[in-house]
Tab-separated table of C-alpha atoms in Angstrom:
chain	number	residue	atom	x	y	z
T	228	UNK	CA	27.623	4.351	69.389
T	229	UNK	CA	27.411	6.442	72.570
T	230	UNK	CA	24.709	4.624	74.557
T	231	UNK	CA	24.313	7.523	76.976
T	232	UNK	CA	23.573	9.902	74.101
T	233	UNK	CA	21.091	7.439	72.645
T	234	UNK	CA	19.316	7.148	75.993
T	235	UNK	CA	19.127	10.931	76.322
T	236	UNK	CA	17.740	11.253	72.782
T	237	UNK	CA	15.065	8.663	73.505
T	238	UNK	CA	14.128	10.481	76.686
T	239	UNK	CA	13.886	13.785	74.785
T	240	UNK	CA	11.586	12.185	72.213
T	241	UNK	CA	9.342	10.758	74.939
T	242	UNK	CA	9.200	14.070	76.797
T	243	UNK	CA	8.247	15.877	73.573
T	244	UNK	CA	5.440	13.368	73.035
T	245	UNK	CA	4.297	13.806	76.641
T	246	UNK	CA	4.322	17.587	76.282
T	247	UNK	CA	2.387	17.464	72.990
T	248	UNK	CA	-0.245	15.145	74.459
T	249	UNK	CA	-0.648	17.366	77.508
T	250	UNK	CA	-0.801	20.460	75.281
T	251	UNK	CA	-3.602	18.889	73.213
T	252	UNK	CA	-5.459	18.162	76.472
T	253	UNK	CA	-4.742	21.715	77.695
T	254	UNK	CA	-3.083	20.188	80.766
T	255	UNK	CA	-0.802	23.171	81.366
T	256	UNK	CA	0.893	21.953	84.593
T	257	UNK	CA	1.925	18.722	82.853
T	258	UNK	CA	3.146	20.679	79.824
T	259	UNK	CA	5.315	22.865	82.059
T	260	UNK	CA	6.678	19.876	83.961
T	261	UNK	CA	7.493	17.973	80.774
T	262	UNK	CA	9.142	21.038	79.231
T	263	UNK	CA	11.233	21.667	82.337
T	264	UNK	CA	12.430	18.065	82.327
T	265	UNK	CA	13.047	18.261	78.575
T	266	UNK	CA	15.256	21.304	79.067
T	267	UNK	CA	17.279	19.450	81.708
T	268	UNK	CA	17.715	16.422	79.448
T	269	UNK	CA	18.627	18.649	76.481
T	270	UNK	CA	21.232	20.344	78.660
T	271	UNK	CA	22.674	16.961	79.594
T	272	UNK	CA	22.741	15.939	75.927
T	273	UNK	CA	24.369	19.228	75.001
T	274	UNK	CA	26.992	18.862	77.731
T	275	UNK	CA	27.860	15.358	76.549
T	276	UNK	CA	28.247	16.534	72.948
T	277	UNK	CA	30.385	19.426	74.092
T	278	UNK	CA	29.000	22.464	75.905
T	279	UNK	CA	29.431	25.728	74.048
T	280	UNK	CA	31.200	28.292	76.210
T	281	UNK	CA	29.751	31.694	77.018
T	282	UNK	CA	31.764	34.544	75.477
T	283	UNK	CA	31.723	38.249	76.124
T	284	UNK	CA	32.457	38.828	72.442
T	285	UNK	CA	30.586	37.257	69.573
T	286	UNK	CA	32.308	34.264	68.004
T	287	UNK	CA	31.397	32.170	64.995
T	288	UNK	CA	30.859	28.442	65.026
T	289	UNK	CA	32.460	26.006	62.585
T	290	UNK	CA	30.065	24.446	60.034
T	291	UNK	CA	29.207	21.203	61.845
T	292	UNK	CA	28.782	22.982	65.146
T	293	UNK	CA	26.570	25.566	63.380
T	294	UNK	CA	24.078	22.924	62.271
T	295	UNK	CA	24.025	21.229	65.642
T	296	UNK	CA	23.503	24.560	67.394
T	297	UNK	CA	20.732	25.420	64.948
T	298	UNK	CA	19.044	22.123	65.810
T	299	UNK	CA	19.343	22.817	69.534
T	300	UNK	CA	18.035	26.358	69.142
T	301	UNK	CA	15.008	25.171	67.170
T	302	UNK	CA	14.314	22.601	69.881
T	303	UNK	CA	14.469	25.392	72.445
T	304	UNK	CA	12.178	27.668	70.413
T	305	UNK	CA	9.698	24.849	69.913
T	306	UNK	CA	8.123	26.280	66.741
T	307	UNK	CA	9.106	26.966	63.127
T	308	UNK	CA	11.473	29.933	63.023
T	309	UNK	CA	13.251	32.191	60.561
T	310	UNK	CA	17.048	32.401	60.423
T	311	UNK	CA	17.062	35.886	61.973
T	312	UNK	CA	15.214	34.578	65.030
T	313	UNK	CA	17.390	31.470	65.263
T	314	UNK	CA	20.476	33.695	65.185
T	315	UNK	CA	19.119	36.107	67.813
T	316	UNK	CA	18.151	33.305	70.192
T	317	UNK	CA	21.468	31.491	69.728
T	318	UNK	CA	23.415	34.673	70.338
T	319	UNK	CA	21.447	35.537	73.482
T	320	UNK	CA	21.721	32.057	74.995
T	321	UNK	CA	25.244	31.042	73.945
T	322	UNK	CA	27.083	34.179	72.827
T	323	UNK	CA	27.799	32.455	69.514
T	324	UNK	CA	26.884	33.625	66.031
T	325	UNK	CA	25.374	31.471	63.290
T	326	UNK	CA	26.593	32.854	59.941
T	327	UNK	CA	23.977	33.459	57.241
T	328	UNK	CA	26.005	31.534	54.672
T	329	UNK	CA	25.846	28.365	56.746
T	330	UNK	CA	22.164	28.740	57.536
T	331	UNK	CA	21.398	29.081	53.827
T	332	UNK	CA	22.869	25.648	53.005
T	333	UNK	CA	21.359	23.722	55.903
T	334	UNK	CA	18.123	22.675	54.193
T	335	UNK	CA	19.953	21.208	51.186
T	336	UNK	CA	22.529	19.501	53.415
T	337	UNK	CA	19.872	17.930	55.627
T	338	UNK	CA	17.900	16.664	52.628
T	339	UNK	CA	21.083	14.973	51.374
T	340	UNK	CA	21.818	13.564	54.822
T	341	UNK	CA	18.304	12.112	55.023
T	342	UNK	CA	18.888	10.262	51.755
T	343	UNK	CA	22.225	8.791	52.813
T	344	UNK	CA	21.913	8.105	56.554
T	345	UNK	CA	19.923	5.690	58.645
T	346	UNK	CA	18.739	5.832	62.206
T	347	UNK	CA	18.881	9.596	62.652
T	348	UNK	CA	15.840	10.764	64.558
T	349	UNK	CA	15.776	14.443	63.697
T	350	UNK	CA	16.584	16.619	60.685
T	351	UNK	CA	16.401	20.340	60.137
T	352	UNK	CA	13.675	20.737	57.542
T	353	UNK	CA	11.466	23.451	56.071
T	354	UNK	CA	8.113	24.406	57.469
T	355	UNK	CA	5.472	23.517	54.872
T	356	UNK	CA	2.750	25.729	53.442
T	357	UNK	CA	-0.538	24.401	54.832
T	358	UNK	CA	-2.339	24.904	51.503
T	359	UNK	CA	0.220	23.716	48.945
T	360	UNK	CA	2.638	21.691	51.115
T	361	UNK	CA	5.640	23.268	49.375
T	362	UNK	CA	8.488	24.455	51.616
T	363	UNK	CA	8.060	27.913	53.103
T	364	UNK	CA	11.098	29.963	52.173
T	365	UNK	CA	13.224	30.972	55.133
T	366	UNK	CA	11.293	29.057	57.787
T	367	UNK	CA	12.869	26.071	59.544
T	368	UNK	CA	11.497	23.249	61.685
T	369	UNK	CA	12.590	19.858	63.045
T	370	UNK	CA	11.492	16.636	61.394
T	371	UNK	CA	10.640	14.931	64.678
T	372	UNK	CA	7.933	17.502	65.411
T	373	UNK	CA	4.423	16.346	64.503
T	374	UNK	CA	3.359	17.268	60.964
T	375	UNK	CA	0.741	19.639	62.386
T	376	UNK	CA	3.512	21.522	64.135
T	377	UNK	CA	5.562	21.904	60.943
T	378	UNK	CA	2.721	23.211	58.764
T	379	UNK	CA	2.359	26.941	58.305
T	380	UNK	CA	-1.132	28.368	57.835
T	381	UNK	CA	-1.945	32.057	57.448
T	382	UNK	CA	-2.635	32.187	61.197
T	383	UNK	CA	0.554	30.397	62.215
T	384	UNK	CA	3.179	33.139	62.229
T	385	UNK	CA	1.732	34.859	65.282
T	386	UNK	CA	1.083	31.599	67.125
T	387	UNK	CA	4.647	30.451	66.499
T	388	UNK	CA	6.083	33.778	67.674
T	389	UNK	CA	4.094	33.688	70.906
T	390	UNK	CA	5.029	30.037	71.425
T	391	UNK	CA	8.690	30.959	71.039
T	392	UNK	CA	8.357	33.786	73.560
T	393	UNK	CA	6.744	31.621	76.237
T	394	UNK	CA	9.319	28.857	75.811
T	395	UNK	CA	12.279	31.227	75.969
T	396	UNK	CA	10.849	32.974	79.017
T	397	UNK	CA	10.492	29.619	80.774
T	398	UNK	CA	14.039	28.527	80.019
T	399	UNK	CA	16.455	28.214	82.916
T	400	UNK	CA	18.797	30.785	81.305
T	401	UNK	CA	16.090	33.447	81.033
T	402	UNK	CA	17.599	35.409	83.936
T	403	UNK	CA	20.862	36.147	82.111
T	404	UNK	CA	21.258	39.736	80.841
T	405	UNK	CA	21.413	38.853	77.098
T	406	UNK	CA	18.250	36.760	77.332
T	407	UNK	CA	16.450	39.401	79.392
T	408	UNK	CA	17.300	41.949	76.720
T	409	UNK	CA	16.014	39.634	73.987
T	410	UNK	CA	12.765	39.121	75.903
T	411	UNK	CA	12.476	42.862	76.450
T	412	UNK	CA	12.636	43.432	72.682
T	413	UNK	CA	10.079	40.704	72.086
T	414	UNK	CA	7.782	42.267	74.677
T	415	UNK	CA	7.516	45.332	72.439
T	416	UNK	CA	5.625	43.166	69.944
T	417	UNK	CA	3.045	41.860	72.433
T	418	UNK	CA	0.063	43.888	73.583
T	419	UNK	CA	-0.132	44.110	77.365
T	420	UNK	CA	3.470	43.107	77.990
T	421	UNK	CA	4.348	46.083	80.138
T	422	UNK	CA	8.023	45.922	81.049
T	423	UNK	CA	10.004	48.387	83.145
T	424	UNK	CA	12.925	48.262	85.546
T	425	UNK	CA	10.766	46.919	88.368
T	426	UNK	CA	9.023	44.287	86.228
T	427	UNK	CA	9.929	40.616	86.209
T	428	UNK	CA	10.415	40.336	82.449
T	429	UNK	CA	9.786	36.614	82.172
T	430	UNK	CA	6.485	36.854	84.046
T	431	UNK	CA	5.299	39.886	82.066
T	432	UNK	CA	5.993	38.462	78.619
T	433	UNK	CA	4.690	35.004	79.541
T	434	UNK	CA	1.437	36.389	80.880
T	435	UNK	CA	0.866	38.635	77.861
T	436	UNK	CA	1.860	35.959	75.322
T	437	UNK	CA	-0.327	33.288	76.903
T	438	UNK	CA	-3.266	35.696	77.055
T	439	UNK	CA	-3.029	36.404	73.337
T	440	UNK	CA	-2.389	32.758	72.489
T	441	UNK	CA	-5.649	31.725	74.118
T	442	UNK	CA	-7.571	33.922	71.679
T	443	UNK	CA	-5.934	32.650	68.460
T	444	UNK	CA	-4.482	29.191	68.997
T	445	UNK	CA	-7.680	27.164	68.497
T	446	UNK	CA	-8.314	28.540	65.011
T	447	UNK	CA	-4.695	27.971	64.012
T	448	UNK	CA	-4.680	24.468	65.449
T	449	UNK	CA	-7.834	23.580	63.496
T	450	UNK	CA	-6.287	24.814	60.241
T	451	UNK	CA	-3.091	22.880	60.819
T	452	UNK	CA	-4.908	19.700	61.832
T	453	UNK	CA	-7.057	19.742	58.692
T	454	UNK	CA	-4.003	20.415	56.526
T	455	UNK	CA	-2.065	17.592	58.185
T	456	UNK	CA	-4.828	15.106	57.365
T	457	UNK	CA	-4.630	16.109	53.709
T	458	UNK	CA	-0.824	15.993	53.719
T	459	UNK	CA	-0.740	12.485	55.160
T	460	UNK	CA	-3.191	11.413	52.472
T	461	UNK	CA	-1.447	13.100	49.528
T	462	UNK	CA	2.279	13.158	50.336
T	463	UNK	CA	4.810	10.380	50.631
T	464	UNK	CA	6.923	10.190	53.831
T	465	UNK	CA	9.825	12.167	52.358
T	466	UNK	CA	7.511	14.914	51.089
T	467	UNK	CA	5.897	15.123	54.519
T	468	UNK	CA	9.307	16.195	55.846
T	469	UNK	CA	10.862	18.183	53.016
T	470	UNK	CA	7.775	19.317	51.131
T	471	UNK	CA	6.003	18.751	47.831
T	472	UNK	CA	7.711	19.772	44.577
T	473	UNK	CA	7.114	23.327	43.419
T	474	UNK	CA	5.054	23.504	40.242
C-alpha cells in the first residue's frame, strides 16, 4: 500500500468534513480556506497517481483512467452531476475526453466493486431521488459525500448547478482559456452574471451564483435533510449509497 496516498486520502476526507461543517455554520471564510487546501491536496494526490497531461487536441482516456478522472472531476464539482457536465468540466480542465460508453457502465462497475472490495473510501454512485430513494437516472455522486448531499429533491438541480459554478470558478486552473470559456457559457445561465471582455469572469460568475444560491439553498437544504433522516431510517447501508430497488 502507498502510505503517502493513504495519508493524502485521509487528509482529503478530513478537509471535506471541515468544509461541510463550516458550510452548515455558514462560515464562508473557513469554507473557502478548507476548499483551497482540499484542492492542493487533491492535486498532490493526482500527481502521485499520475498527472494527466494537457493536450491541444482532445484525447480519450483508457477505461481505468476514465473512472478515476470521473471521480476526480466529481470531487472538483462538489455536487451531483450529469455525464454531459462531467465531460465538459474534464475536457476544460484536462483536455481529455470521457467517452459516453465508459460513463454508462460506471455505476454498474462501482456497485460490483463495492461488493468485492474492502477498505475503499469512495465510490462513484447515483444521486438518489429524495422522495423514493431510487437512483436518479444520469446523475452521479460520490459515496463519501454526506447522504444529504447525494439526495436530489425537486429544488436540487439549480442548487447543484450553482454549487458547481462557484467551485469551478474558485479552482486554481480557472484562469486557463478552456476553463474561462466554460465559465463564460455557464454565466449565460445565471441572472446577473454580466460578462464581457473587461470582466473578471471568475468574480462575475461567483458573485451572481452566490447571490442566487442565498435565495434558494435553505429550502433545498431543508428538503434534503428531512429526506436523509427518512433514508437513514428506512434504507440499509448499501441502499443508502446505491439506492432502493425500483418497484
